[in-house]
Coordinates of C-alpha atoms in Angstrom, one line a residue:
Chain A
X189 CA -33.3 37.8 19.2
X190 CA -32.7 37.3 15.3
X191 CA -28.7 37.4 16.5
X192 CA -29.4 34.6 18.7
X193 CA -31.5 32.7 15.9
X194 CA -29.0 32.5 13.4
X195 CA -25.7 32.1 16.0
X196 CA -27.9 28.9 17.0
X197 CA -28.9 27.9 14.0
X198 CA -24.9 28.1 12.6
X199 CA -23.6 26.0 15.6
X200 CA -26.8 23.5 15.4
X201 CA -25.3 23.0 11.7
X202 CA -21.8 22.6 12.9
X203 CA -23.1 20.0 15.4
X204 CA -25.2 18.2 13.3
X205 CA -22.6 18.0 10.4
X206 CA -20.2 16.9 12.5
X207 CA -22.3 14.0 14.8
X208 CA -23.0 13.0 10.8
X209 CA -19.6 13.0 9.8
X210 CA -18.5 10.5 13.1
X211 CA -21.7 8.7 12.4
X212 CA -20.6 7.9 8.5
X213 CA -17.5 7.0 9.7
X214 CA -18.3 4.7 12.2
X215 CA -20.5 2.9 10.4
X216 CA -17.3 2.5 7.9
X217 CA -15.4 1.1 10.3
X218 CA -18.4 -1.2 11.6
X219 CA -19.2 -2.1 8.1
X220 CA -15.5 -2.9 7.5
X221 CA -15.1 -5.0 10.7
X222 CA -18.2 -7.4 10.2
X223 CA -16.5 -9.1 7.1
X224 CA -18.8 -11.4 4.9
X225 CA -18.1 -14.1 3.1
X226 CA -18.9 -15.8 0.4
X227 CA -19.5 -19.5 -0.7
X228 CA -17.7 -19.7 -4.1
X229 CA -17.5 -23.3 -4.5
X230 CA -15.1 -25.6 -4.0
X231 CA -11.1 -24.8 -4.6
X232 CA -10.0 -27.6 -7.2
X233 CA -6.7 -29.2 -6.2
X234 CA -3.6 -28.7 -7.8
X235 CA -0.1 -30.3 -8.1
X236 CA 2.5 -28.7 -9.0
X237 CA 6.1 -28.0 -8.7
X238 CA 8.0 -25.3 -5.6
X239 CA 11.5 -24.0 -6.2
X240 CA 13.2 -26.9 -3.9
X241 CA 11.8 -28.7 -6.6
X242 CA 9.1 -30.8 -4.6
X243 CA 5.5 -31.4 -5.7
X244 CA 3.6 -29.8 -3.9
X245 CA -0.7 -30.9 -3.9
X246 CA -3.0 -27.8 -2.6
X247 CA -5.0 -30.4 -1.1
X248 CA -2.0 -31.6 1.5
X249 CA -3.2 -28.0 3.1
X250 CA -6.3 -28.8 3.9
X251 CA -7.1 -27.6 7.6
X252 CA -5.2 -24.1 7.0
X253 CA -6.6 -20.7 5.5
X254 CA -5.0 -20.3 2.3
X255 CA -4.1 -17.8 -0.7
X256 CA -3.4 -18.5 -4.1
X257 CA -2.2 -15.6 -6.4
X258 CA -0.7 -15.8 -9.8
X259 CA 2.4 -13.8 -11.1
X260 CA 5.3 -14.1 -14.0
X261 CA 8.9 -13.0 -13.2
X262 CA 9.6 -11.0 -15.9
X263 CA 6.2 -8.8 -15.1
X264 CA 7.2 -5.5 -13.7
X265 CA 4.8 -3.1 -11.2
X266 CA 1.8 -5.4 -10.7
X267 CA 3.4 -9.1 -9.6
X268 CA 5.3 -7.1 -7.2
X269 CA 3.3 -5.0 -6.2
X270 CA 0.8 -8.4 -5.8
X271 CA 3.5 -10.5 -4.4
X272 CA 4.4 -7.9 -1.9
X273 CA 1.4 -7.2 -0.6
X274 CA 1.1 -11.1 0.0
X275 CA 4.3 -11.8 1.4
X276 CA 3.4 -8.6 3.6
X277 CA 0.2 -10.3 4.9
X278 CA 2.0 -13.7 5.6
X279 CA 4.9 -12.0 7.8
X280 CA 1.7 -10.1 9.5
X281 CA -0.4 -12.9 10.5
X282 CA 2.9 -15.1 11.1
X283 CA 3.8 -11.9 13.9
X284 CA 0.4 -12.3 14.6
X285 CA 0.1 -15.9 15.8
X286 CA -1.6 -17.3 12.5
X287 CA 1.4 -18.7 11.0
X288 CA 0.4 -21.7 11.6
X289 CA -2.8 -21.9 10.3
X290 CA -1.9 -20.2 7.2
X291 CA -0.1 -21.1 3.6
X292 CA 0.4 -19.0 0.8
X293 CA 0.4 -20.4 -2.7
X294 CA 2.6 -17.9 -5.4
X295 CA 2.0 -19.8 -8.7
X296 CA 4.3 -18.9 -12.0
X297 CA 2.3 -18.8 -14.6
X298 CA 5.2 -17.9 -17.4
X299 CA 5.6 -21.8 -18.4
X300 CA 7.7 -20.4 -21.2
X301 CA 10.3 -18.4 -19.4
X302 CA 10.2 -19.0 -16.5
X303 CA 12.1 -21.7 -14.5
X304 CA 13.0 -22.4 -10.9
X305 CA 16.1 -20.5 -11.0
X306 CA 14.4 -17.1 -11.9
X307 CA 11.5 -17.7 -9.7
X308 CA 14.0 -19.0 -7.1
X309 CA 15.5 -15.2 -7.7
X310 CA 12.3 -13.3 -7.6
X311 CA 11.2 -15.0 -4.5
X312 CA 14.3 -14.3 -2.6
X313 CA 14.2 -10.2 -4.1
X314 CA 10.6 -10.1 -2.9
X315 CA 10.8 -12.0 0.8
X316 CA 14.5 -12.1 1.5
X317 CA 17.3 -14.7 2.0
X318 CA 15.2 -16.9 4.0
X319 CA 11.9 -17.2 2.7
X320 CA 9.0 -18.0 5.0
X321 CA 8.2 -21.8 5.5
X322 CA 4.3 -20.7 4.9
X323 CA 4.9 -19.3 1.5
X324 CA 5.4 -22.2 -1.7
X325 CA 6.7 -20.4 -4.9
X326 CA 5.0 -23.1 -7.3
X327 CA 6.0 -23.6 -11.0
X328 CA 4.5 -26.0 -13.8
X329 CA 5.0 -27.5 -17.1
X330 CA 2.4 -26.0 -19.5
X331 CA -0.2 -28.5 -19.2
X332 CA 0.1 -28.0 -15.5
X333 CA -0.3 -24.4 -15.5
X334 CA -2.9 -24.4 -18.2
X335 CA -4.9 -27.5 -16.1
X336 CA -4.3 -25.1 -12.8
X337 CA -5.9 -21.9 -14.3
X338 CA -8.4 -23.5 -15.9
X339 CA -9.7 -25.0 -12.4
X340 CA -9.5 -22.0 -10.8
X341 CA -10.5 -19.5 -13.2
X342 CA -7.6 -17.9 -14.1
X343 CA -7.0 -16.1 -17.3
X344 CA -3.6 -15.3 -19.0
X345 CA -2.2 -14.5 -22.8
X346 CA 1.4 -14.1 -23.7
X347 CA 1.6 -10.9 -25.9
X348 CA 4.9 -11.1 -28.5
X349 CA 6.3 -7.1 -27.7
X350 CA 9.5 -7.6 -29.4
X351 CA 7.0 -7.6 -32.5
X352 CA 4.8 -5.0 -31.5
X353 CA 8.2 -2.2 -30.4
X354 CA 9.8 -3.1 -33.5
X355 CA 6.9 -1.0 -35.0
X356 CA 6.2 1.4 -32.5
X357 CA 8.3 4.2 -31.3
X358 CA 9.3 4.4 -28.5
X359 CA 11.7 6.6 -26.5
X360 CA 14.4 5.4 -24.0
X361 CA 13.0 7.3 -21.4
X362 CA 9.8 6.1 -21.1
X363 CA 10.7 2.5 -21.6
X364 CA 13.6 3.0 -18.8
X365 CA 11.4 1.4 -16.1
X366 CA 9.8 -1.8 -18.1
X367 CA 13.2 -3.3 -18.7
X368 CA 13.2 -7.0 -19.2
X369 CA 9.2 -5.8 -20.6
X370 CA 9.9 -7.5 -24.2
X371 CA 8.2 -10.5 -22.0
X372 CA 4.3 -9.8 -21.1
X373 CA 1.5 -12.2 -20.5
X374 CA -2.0 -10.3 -19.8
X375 CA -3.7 -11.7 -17.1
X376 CA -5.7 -10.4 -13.7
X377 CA -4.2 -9.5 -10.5
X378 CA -6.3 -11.7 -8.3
X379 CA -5.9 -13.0 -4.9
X380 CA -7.7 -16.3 -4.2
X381 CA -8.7 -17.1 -0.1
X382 CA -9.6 -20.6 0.2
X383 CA -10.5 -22.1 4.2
X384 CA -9.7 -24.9 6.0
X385 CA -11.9 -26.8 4.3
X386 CA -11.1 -26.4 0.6
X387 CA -14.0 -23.8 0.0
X388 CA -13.4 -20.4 -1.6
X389 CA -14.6 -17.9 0.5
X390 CA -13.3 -14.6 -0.9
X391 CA -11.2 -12.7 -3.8
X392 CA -9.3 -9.8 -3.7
X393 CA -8.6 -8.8 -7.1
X394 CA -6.1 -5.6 -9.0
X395 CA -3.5 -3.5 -6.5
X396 CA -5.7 -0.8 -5.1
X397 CA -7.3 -3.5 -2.2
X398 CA -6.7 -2.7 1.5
X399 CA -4.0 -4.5 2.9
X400 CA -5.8 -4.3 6.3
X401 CA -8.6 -5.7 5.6
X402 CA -7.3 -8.7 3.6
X403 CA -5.6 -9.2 6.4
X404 CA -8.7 -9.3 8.8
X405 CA -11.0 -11.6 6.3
X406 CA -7.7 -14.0 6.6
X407 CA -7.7 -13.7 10.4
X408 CA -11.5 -14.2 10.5
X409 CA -11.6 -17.3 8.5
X410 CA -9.2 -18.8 11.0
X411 CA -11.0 -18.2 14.1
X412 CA -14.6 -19.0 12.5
Chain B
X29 CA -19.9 32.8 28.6
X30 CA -17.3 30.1 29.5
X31 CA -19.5 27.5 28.6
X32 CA -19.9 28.6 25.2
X33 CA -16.6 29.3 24.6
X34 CA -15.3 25.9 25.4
X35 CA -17.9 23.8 23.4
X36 CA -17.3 26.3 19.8
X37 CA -13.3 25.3 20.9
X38 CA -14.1 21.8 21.9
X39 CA -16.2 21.9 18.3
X40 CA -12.9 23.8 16.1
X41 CA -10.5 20.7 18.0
X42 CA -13.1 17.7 16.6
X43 CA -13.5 19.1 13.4
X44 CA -9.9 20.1 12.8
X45 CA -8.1 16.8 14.2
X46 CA -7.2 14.2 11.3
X47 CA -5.1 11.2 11.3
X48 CA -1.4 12.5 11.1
X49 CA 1.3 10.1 10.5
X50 CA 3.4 11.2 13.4
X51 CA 2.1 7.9 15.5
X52 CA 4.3 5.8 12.9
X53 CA 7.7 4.5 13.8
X54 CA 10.2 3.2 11.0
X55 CA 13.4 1.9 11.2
X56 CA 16.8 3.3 10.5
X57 CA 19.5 2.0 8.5
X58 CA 21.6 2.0 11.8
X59 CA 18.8 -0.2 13.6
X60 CA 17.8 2.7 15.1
X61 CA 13.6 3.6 15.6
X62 CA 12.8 6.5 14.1
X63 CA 9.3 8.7 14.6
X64 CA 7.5 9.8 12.0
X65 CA 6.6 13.2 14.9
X66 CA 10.3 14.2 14.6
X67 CA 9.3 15.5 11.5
X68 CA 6.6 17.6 13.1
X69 CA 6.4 21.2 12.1
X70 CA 8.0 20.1 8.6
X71 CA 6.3 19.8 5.0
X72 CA 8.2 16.4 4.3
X73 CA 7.6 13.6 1.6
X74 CA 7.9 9.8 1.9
X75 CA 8.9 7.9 -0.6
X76 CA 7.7 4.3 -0.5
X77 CA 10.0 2.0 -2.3
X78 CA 11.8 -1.2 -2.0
X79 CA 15.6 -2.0 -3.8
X80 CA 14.3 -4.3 -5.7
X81 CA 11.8 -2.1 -7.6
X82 CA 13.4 -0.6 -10.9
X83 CA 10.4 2.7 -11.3
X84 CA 11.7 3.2 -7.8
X85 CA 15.2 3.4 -8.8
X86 CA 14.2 5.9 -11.2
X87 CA 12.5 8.4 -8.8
X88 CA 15.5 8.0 -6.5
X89 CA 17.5 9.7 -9.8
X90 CA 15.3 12.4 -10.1
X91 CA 15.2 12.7 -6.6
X92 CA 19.3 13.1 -6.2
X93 CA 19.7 15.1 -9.8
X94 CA 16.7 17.4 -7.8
X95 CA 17.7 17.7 -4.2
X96 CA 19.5 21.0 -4.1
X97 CA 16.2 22.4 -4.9
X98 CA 13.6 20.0 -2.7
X99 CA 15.7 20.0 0.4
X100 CA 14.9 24.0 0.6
X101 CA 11.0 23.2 0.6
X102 CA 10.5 19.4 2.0
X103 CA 12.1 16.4 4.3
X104 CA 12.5 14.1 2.1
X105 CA 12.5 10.4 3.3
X106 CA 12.7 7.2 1.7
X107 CA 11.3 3.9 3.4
X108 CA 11.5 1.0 2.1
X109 CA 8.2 -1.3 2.5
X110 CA 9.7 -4.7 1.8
X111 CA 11.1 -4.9 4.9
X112 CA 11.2 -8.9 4.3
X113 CA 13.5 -8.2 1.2
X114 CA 14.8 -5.1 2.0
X115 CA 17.7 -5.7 5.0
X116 CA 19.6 -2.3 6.4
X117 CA 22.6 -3.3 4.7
X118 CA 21.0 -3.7 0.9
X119 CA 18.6 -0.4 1.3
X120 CA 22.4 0.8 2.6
X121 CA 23.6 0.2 -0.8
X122 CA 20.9 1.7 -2.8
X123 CA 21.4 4.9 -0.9
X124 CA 25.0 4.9 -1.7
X125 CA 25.1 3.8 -5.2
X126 CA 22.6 6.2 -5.9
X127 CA 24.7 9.0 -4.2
X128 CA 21.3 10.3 -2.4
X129 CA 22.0 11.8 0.6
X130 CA 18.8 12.0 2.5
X131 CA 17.2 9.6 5.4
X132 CA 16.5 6.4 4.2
X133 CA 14.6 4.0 6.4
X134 CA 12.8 0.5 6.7
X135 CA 9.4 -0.2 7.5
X136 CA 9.9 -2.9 10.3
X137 CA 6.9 -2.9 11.4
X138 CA 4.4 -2.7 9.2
X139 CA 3.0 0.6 9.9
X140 CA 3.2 2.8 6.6
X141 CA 2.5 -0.2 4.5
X142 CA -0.8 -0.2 7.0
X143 CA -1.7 3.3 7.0
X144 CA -0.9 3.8 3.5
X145 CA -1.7 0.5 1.9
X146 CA 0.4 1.6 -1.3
X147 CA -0.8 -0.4 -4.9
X148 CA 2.1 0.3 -6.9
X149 CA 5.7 1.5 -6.1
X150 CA 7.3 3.9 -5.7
X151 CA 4.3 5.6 -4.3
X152 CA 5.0 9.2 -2.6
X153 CA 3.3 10.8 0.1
X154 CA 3.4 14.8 0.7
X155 CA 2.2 16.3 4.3
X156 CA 1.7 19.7 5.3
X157 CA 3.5 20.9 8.9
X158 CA 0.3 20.1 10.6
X159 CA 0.5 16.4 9.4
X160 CA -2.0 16.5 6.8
X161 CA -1.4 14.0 3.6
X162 CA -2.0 16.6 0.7
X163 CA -0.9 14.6 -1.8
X164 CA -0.1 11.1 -3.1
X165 CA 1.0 10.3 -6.4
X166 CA 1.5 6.8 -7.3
X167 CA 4.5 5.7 -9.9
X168 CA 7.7 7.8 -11.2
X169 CA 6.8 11.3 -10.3
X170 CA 9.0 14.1 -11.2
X171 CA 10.5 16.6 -8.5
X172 CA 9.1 19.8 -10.7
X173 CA 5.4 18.0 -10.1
X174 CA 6.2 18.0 -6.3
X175 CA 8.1 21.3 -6.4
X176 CA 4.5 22.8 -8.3
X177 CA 2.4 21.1 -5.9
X178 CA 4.4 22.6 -2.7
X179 CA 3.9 25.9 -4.3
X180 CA -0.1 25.6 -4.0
X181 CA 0.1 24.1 -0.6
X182 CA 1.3 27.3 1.0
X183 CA -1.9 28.9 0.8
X184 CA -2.9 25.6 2.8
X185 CA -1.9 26.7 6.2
X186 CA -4.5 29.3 6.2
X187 CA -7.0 26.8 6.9
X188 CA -7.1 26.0 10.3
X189 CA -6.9 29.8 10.8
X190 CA -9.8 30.2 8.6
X191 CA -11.9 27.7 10.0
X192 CA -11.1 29.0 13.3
X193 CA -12.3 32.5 12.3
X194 CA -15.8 30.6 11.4
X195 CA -16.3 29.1 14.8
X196 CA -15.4 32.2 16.7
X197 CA -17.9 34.6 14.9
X198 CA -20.6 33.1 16.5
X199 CA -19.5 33.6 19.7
X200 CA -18.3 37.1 19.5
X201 CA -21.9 38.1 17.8
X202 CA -23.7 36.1 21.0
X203 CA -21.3 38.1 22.9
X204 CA -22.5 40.9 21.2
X205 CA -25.8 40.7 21.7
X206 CA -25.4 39.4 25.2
X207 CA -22.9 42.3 27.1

């Protein structure tokens, strides 16, 4: 009788562990399905130059679901890492269907060393020789980029390194993967998602955010 | 008896089963799909990169200066997750110029960027023969960390077994006590 107790009691465990275990994780997959946004106010317009060389005004968009992020050329892991996950989320949703409906906005921030030849560069290493017609790669002249990130938030400081190695050492080794790093503005990784109507509805923000489900808020604010 | 038997196995199969990557399909520098499940049975390691990623360049190095020794313990396989940048013919080059002589591979379609959702590149993934991820290190990561960490995973395998072991006591001691 005791035997039969506790071999009851050890499989009632196992059951109930387990039934928790699937419950948890539905509920994470519910909870990540029934996406919420957010009214953030209203995404101020911008004008400002792509790598064709047209101007290009955020506003002329209006009616699509669109992204804004912000990277340099010369930045090393996080713009690309940022910049790919975008341009992987825009070949998505174009395979998907949603091309049409959606516009990516990759803005240069680096008005001091950056031009359109080396963005026209870094776009075609990050999407390839023919870039997608729903992607802009957007420079400005300083007053533009500072008006731009001042409408929408956006934080950034150039740090002089070629001052700050001169006095630190440093070995070759570990510097081997920041070439080109003598150039290095601080700033956020954010993504911005803006909908039809001009209205920010949701940020994604530093590298760690789920591809998957930036890719479902996207989707979501085009069908609702 | 029967009963019981095939609920504690139905309960070891639930609580054993975890997403394995073998549902994924890449593609090959020949155009060529290739499934993650022919790697089944195999502790391998992907290593998610793109051309134009210089840490990634880096790891590919230490991954051809290292091989002699990896190959003996792991697959190795490197796919590239840019597949917007990253055409057969450029991730072609990469391989050659870096004299690696492992499978190299694109991801077409999206999947190991989906499943894996990687923040920084190179990122690499380790998984035991039964499929599990046991490991993902994110950035340059040298072969001797990999090599150390493959060392620890042997006792790994005993786990299932283990686990097994738990789920069958039961039912030998209600078979005990029941003749």
């Amino acid at each position: 009788m005791q035997n039969k107790v506790i071999v009851l009691s050890v499989i009632g465990v196992v059951l109930v562990a387990g039934l928790a275990s699937y419950a948890t994780w539905q509920l994470g997959f519910l909870d990540r399905k029934n996406i919420e946004l957010k009214d953030y106010g209203v995404a101020k317009d911008f004008n400002l130059t792509n790598i064709e060389g047209e101007r290009v005004l955020f506003s002329a968009h209006d009616g699509k679901v669109r992204l804004v992020t912000w990277i340099y050329t010369h930045c090393t892991q996080g713009c690309s890492t940022i910049g790919l996950k975008v341009i992987n989320m825009i070949e998505k949703l174009n395979e998907d269907g949603y091309g049409d409906m959606v516009e990516a906005f990759i803005i240069d921030f680096d008005f001091l060393f950056d031009n359109s030849s080396t963005l026209t560069e870094w776009a075609h290493k990050m999407a390839g020789e023919t870039l997608p017609l729903n992607i802009e790669f957007l420079l400005g002249t300083e007053r533009e980029i500072n008006q731009t990130a001042r409408d929408w938030n956006f934080y950034y400081k150039y740090v002089n390194m070629t001052e700050m190695t001169e006095t630190t050492e440093t070995n070759s080794t570990s510097m081997e993967g920041h070439m080109e790093h003598s150039i290095v503005w601080v700033h956020p990784f954010i993504v911005t998602f803006v909908d039809t109507n001009g209205t920010i509805q949701h940020y994604e923000s530093g590298l760690t955010w789920d591809y998957n489900d930036a890719v479902d808020v996207v989707k979501y604010m085009v069908d609702n | 008896m029967r009963a019981r038997l095939i609920i504690v196995l139905s309960l070891f199969l639930i609580t054993n089963v975890s997403a394995t990557p073998y549902e994924i399909t890449v593609q090959g520098l020949a155009g060529e799909d290739i499934k993650l499940s022919s790697y089944k049975g195999d502790v391998f390691l992907l290593d998610l990169m793109a051309t134009w990623c210089q840490p990634c360049a880096i790891q590919t190095r230490d991954f051809v200066q290292n091989y002699k020794e990896l190959k003996d313990t792991l697959t190795l396989v490197s796919i590239s997750v840019s597949p917007a940048s990253d055409t057969p013919s450029k991730v072609n080059k990469t391989k050659y110029e870096s004299g690696a002589t492992w499978t190299f591979a694109i991801d077409t379609y999206l999947q190991v960027f989906d499943e894996y959702n990687p923040s920084i590149l190179p990122t690499l993934l380790l998984f035991d023969v039964a499929g599990n991820l046991i490991e993902r290190w994110e950035g340059i990561t040298n072969s001797s960390t990999i090599l150390d960490r493959l060392n620890s995973t042997k006792d790994r395998v005993t786990f299932p077994l283990a686990s097994f072991l738990i789920f069958i006591t039961p039912m030998w001691a209600v078979r005990r006590s029941y003749p």
